[in-house]
CSV table of C-alpha atoms and ligand atoms in Angstrom, one decimal:
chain,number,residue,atom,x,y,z
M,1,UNK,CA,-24.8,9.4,6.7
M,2,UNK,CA,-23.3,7.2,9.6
M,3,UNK,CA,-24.1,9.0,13.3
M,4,UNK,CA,-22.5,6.6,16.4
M,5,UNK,CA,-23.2,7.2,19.3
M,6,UNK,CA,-20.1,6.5,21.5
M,7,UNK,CA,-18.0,3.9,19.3
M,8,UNK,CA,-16.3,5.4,16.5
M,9,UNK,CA,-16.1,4.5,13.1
M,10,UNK,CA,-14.3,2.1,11.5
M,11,UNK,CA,-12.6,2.3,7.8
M,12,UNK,CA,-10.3,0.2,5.9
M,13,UNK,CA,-8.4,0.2,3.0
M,14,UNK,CA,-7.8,-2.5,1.0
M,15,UNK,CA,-6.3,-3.3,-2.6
M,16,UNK,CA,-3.4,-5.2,-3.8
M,17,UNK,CA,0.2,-4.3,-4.2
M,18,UNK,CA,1.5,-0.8,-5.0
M,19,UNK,CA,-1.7,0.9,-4.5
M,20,UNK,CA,-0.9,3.5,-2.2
M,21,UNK,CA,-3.4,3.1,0.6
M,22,UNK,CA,-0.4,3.8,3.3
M,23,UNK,CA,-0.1,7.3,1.7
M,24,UNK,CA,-3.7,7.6,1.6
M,25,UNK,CA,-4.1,6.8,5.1
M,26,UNK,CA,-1.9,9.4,6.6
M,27,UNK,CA,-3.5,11.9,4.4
M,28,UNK,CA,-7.0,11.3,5.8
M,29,UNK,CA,-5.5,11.4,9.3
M,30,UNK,CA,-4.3,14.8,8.7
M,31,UNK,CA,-7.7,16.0,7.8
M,32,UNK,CA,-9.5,14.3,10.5
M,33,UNK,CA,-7.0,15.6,12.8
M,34,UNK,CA,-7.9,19.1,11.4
M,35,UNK,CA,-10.9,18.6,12.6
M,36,UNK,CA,-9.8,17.2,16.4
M,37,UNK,CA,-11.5,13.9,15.4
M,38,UNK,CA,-9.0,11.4,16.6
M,39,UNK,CA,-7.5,8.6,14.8
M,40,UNK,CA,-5.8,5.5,15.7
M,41,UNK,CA,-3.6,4.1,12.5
M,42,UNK,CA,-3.4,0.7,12.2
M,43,UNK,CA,-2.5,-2.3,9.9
M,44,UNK,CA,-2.9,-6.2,9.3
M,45,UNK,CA,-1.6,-8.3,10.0
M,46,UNK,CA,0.1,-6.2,12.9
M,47,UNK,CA,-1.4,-3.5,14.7
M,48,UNK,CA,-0.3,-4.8,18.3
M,49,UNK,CA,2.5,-6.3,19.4
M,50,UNK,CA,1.6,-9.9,19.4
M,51,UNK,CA,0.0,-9.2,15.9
M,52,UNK,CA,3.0,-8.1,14.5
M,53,UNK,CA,5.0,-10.8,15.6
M,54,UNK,CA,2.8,-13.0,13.8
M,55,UNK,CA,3.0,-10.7,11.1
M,56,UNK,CA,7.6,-11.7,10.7
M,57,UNK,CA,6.3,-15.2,10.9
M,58,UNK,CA,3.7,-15.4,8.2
M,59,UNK,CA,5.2,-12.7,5.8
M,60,UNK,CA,9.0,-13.9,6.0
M,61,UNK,CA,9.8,-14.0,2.3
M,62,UNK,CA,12.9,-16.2,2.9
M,63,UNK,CA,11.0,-19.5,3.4
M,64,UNK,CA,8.8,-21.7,1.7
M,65,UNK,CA,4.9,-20.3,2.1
M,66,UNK,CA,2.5,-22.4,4.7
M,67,UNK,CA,-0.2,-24.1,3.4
M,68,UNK,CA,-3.2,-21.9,2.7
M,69,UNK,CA,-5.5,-23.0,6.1
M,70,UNK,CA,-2.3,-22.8,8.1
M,71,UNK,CA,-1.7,-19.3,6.9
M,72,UNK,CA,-5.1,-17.8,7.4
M,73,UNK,CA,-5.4,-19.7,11.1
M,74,UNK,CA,-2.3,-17.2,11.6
M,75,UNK,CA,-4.1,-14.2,10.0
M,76,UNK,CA,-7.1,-14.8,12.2
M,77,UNK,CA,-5.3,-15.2,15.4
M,78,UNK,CA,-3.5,-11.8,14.9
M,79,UNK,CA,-6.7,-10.4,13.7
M,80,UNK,CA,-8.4,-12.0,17.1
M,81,UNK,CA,-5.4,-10.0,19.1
M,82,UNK,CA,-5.5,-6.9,17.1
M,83,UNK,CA,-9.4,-6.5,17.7
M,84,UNK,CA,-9.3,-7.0,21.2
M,85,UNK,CA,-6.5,-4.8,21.8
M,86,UNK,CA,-6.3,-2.3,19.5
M,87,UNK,CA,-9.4,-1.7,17.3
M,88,UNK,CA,-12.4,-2.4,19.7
M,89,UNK,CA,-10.8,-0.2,22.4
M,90,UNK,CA,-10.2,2.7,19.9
M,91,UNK,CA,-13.9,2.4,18.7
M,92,UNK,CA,-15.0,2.3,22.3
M,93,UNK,CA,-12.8,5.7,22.3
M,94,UNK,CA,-15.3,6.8,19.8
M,95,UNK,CA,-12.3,7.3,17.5
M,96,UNK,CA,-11.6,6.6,13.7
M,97,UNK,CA,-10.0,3.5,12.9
M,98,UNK,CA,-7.8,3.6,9.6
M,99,UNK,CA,-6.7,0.0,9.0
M,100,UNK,CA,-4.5,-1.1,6.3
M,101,UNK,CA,-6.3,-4.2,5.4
M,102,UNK,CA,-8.5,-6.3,7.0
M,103,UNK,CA,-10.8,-9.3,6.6
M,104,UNK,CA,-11.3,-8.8,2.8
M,105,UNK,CA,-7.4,-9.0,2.2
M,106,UNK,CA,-8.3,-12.9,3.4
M,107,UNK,CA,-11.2,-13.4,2.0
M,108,UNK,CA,-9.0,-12.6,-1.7
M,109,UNK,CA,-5.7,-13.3,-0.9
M,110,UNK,CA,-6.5,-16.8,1.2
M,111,UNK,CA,-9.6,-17.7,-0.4
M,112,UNK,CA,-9.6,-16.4,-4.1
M,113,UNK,CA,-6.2,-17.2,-4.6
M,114,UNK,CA,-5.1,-19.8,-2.0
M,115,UNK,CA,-8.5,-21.7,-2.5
M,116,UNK,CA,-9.7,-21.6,1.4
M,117,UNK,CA,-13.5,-22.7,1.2
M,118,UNK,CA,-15.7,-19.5,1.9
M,119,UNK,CA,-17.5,-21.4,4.7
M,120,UNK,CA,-14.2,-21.3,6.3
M,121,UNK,CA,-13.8,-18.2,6.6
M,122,UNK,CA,-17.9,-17.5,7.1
M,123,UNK,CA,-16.9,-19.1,10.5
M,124,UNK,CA,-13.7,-17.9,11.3
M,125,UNK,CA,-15.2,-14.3,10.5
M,126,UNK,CA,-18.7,-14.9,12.9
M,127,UNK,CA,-16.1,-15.8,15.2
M,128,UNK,CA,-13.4,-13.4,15.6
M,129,UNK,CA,-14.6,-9.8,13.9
M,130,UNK,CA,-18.3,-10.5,14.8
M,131,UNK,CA,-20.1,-7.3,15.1
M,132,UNK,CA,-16.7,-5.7,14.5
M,133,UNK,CA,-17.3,-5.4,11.2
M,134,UNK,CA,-15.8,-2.3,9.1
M,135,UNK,CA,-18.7,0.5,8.3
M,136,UNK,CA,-16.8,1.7,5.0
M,137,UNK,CA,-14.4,-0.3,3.1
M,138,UNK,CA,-12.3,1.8,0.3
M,139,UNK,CA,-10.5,-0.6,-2.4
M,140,UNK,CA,-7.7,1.5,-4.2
M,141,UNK,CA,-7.7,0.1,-7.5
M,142,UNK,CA,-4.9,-0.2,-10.0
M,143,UNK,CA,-3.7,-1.7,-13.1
M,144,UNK,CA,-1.7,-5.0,-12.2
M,145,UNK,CA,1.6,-3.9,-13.9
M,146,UNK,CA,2.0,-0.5,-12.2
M,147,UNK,CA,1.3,-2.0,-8.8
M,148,UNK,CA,4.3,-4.1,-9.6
M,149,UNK,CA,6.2,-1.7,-10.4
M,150,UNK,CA,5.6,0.7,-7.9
M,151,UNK,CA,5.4,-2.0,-4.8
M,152,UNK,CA,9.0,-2.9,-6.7
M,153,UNK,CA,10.2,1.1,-6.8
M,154,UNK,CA,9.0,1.3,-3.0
M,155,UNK,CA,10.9,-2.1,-1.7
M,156,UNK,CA,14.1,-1.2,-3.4
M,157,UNK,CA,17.0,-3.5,-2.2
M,158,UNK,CA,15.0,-4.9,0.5
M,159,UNK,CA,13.5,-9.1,0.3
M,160,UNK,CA,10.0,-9.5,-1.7
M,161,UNK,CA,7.7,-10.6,1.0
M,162,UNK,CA,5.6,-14.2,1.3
M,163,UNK,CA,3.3,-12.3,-1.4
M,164,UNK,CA,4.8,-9.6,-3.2
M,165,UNK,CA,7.5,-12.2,-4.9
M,166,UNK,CA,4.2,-13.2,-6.6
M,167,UNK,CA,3.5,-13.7,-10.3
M,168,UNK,CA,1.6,-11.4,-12.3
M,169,UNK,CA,-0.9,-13.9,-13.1
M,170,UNK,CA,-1.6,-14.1,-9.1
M,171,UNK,CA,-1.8,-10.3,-8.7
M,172,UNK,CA,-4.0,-9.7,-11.6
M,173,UNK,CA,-6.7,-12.7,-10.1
M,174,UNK,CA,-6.1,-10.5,-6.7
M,175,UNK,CA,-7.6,-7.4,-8.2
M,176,UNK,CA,-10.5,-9.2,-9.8
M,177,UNK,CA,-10.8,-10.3,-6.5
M,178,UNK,CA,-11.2,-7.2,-5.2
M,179,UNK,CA,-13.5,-6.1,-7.3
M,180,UNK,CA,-15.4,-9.0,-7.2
M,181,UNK,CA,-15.9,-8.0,-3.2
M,182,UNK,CA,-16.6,-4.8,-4.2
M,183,UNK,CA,-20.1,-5.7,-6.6
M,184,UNK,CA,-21.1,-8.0,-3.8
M,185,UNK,CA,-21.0,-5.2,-0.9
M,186,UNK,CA,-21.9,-2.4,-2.7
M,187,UNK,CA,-23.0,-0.5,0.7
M,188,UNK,CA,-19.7,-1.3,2.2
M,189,UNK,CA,-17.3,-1.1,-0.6
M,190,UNK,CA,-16.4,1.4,-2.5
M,191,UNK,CA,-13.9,1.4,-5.1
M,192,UNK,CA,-11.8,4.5,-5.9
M,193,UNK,CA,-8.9,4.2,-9.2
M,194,UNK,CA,-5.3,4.9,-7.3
M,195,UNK,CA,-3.5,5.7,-11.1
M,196,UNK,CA,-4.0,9.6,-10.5
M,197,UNK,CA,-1.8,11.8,-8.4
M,198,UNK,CA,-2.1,11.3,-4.9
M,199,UNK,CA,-3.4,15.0,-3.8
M,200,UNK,CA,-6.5,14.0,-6.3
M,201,UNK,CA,-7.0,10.4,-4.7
M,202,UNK,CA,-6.9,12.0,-1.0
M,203,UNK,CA,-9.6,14.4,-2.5
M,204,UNK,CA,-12.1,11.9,-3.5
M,205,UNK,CA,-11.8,9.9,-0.8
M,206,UNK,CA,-12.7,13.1,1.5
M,207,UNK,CA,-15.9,13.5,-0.4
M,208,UNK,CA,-17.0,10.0,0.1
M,209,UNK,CA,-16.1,10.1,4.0
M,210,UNK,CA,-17.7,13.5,4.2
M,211,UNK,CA,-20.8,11.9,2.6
M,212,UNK,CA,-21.3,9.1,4.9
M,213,UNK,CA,-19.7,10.3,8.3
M,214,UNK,CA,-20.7,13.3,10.4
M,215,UNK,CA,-17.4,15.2,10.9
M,216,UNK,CA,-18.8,18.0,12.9
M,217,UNK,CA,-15.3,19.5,14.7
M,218,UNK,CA,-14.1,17.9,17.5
M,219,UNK,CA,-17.9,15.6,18.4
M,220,UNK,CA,-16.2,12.6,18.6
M,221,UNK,CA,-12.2,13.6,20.2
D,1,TMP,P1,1.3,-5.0,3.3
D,1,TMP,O1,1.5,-4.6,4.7
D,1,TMP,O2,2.4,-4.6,2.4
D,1,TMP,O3,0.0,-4.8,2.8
D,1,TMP,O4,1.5,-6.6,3.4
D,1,TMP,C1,0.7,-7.5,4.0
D,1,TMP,C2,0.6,-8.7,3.1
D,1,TMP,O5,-0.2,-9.7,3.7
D,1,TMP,C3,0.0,-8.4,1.7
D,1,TMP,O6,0.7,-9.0,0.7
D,1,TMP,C4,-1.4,-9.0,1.8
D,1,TMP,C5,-1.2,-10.1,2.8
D,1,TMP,N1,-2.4,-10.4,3.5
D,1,TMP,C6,-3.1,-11.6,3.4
D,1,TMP,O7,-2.6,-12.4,2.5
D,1,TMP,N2,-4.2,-11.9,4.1
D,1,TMP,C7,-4.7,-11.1,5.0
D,1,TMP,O8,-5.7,-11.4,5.7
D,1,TMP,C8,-4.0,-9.8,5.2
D,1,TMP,C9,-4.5,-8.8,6.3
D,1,TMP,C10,-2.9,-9.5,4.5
């Protein structure tokens, strides 16, 4: 069971395409909410306004990809922006921080698949997330073809972004990824299956917050 003192905790969600972790993020809210513990919502790349303007330059599907360093450089820097002003001063709120991906997205995405050298991003990690680091990390797992399909069924007439226009040979190494991260943190990670319904998915991620979080009403708002 985590207890913090004044900083609040933080939580991400990470898997690949299609796995629902959007949905599953405003669900939690609502229960924490129910409780008066306050969130703060947030994604990557984005989360503040300079973030998400690097977000439209790295993600535009309409243009060749950058090269793999280039492309996590821009990760990190909105990362760098989005810590200092919107994570770190939530925590400091002593609130709960629901991200939609985080440093593990570049760890697979830019350095499973796009072959960035793990001392890379060792260094760029000491140096931008530092102590910052996430206290629960929940992978939604799913079978590569319905990811596809539903990241497909979601986007409807809309552009495939930089990495959703992606072979099924890249998303399937990008959940192996995952679950690759996931056996090597096995404190951190945990690793829920996102093929149920979504009422059962928000329920089993409640019992493993309510496990490792004190959610005593209204401590923390
Ligand atoms: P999403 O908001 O739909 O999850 O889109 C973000 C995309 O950016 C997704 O395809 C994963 C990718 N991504 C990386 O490649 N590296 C990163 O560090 C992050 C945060 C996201």
């Amino acid at each position: 069971m985590t207890t913090l003192g004044s900083r609040g905790s933080f939580i991400t969600f990470e898997g690949g395409e299609g796995a629902g972790k959007t949905t599953q993020i405003r669900r939690l809210k609502t229960r924490l909410e129910a409780l008066s513990l306050a969130c703060h919502v947030t994604r990557e790349p984005g989360g503040t306004p300079g973030a998400e303007l690097i977000r439209t330059l790295i993600l535009d599907g309409q243009r060749p990809p950058l090269d793999a360093l280039t492309e996590t450089l821009l990760f990190y820097a909105a990362r760098a922006n989005h810590l200092a002003e919107g994570i770190r001063p939530a925590l400091m709120r002593g609130e709960f921080v629901l991200c939609d991906r985080f440093s593990d997205s570049t760890r697979v995405y830019q350095g499973v698949l796009g072959a960035v050298p793990q001392a890379t991003l060792d260094a760029l990690e000491t140096l931008v997330v530092a102590d910052t680091k996430p206290d629960l990390t929940i992978i939604l797992d799913i079978p590569t073809e319905l990811g596809m399909q539903r990241a497909a069924a979601r986007r409807g007439a809309d552009h495939a972004d930089r990495f959703e226009s992606e072979t099924f040979g890249f998303h399937e190494k990008l959940r192996q990824g995952f679950l690759d991260l996931a056996r090597a943190h096995p404190q951190r990670i945990i690793v829920i299956s996102a093929e149920c319904d979504e009422a059962s998915i928000e329920q089993e991620i409640w019992m493993k917050i309510s496990e490792r979080f004190s959610l005593e009403r209204g401590k923390r708002a």
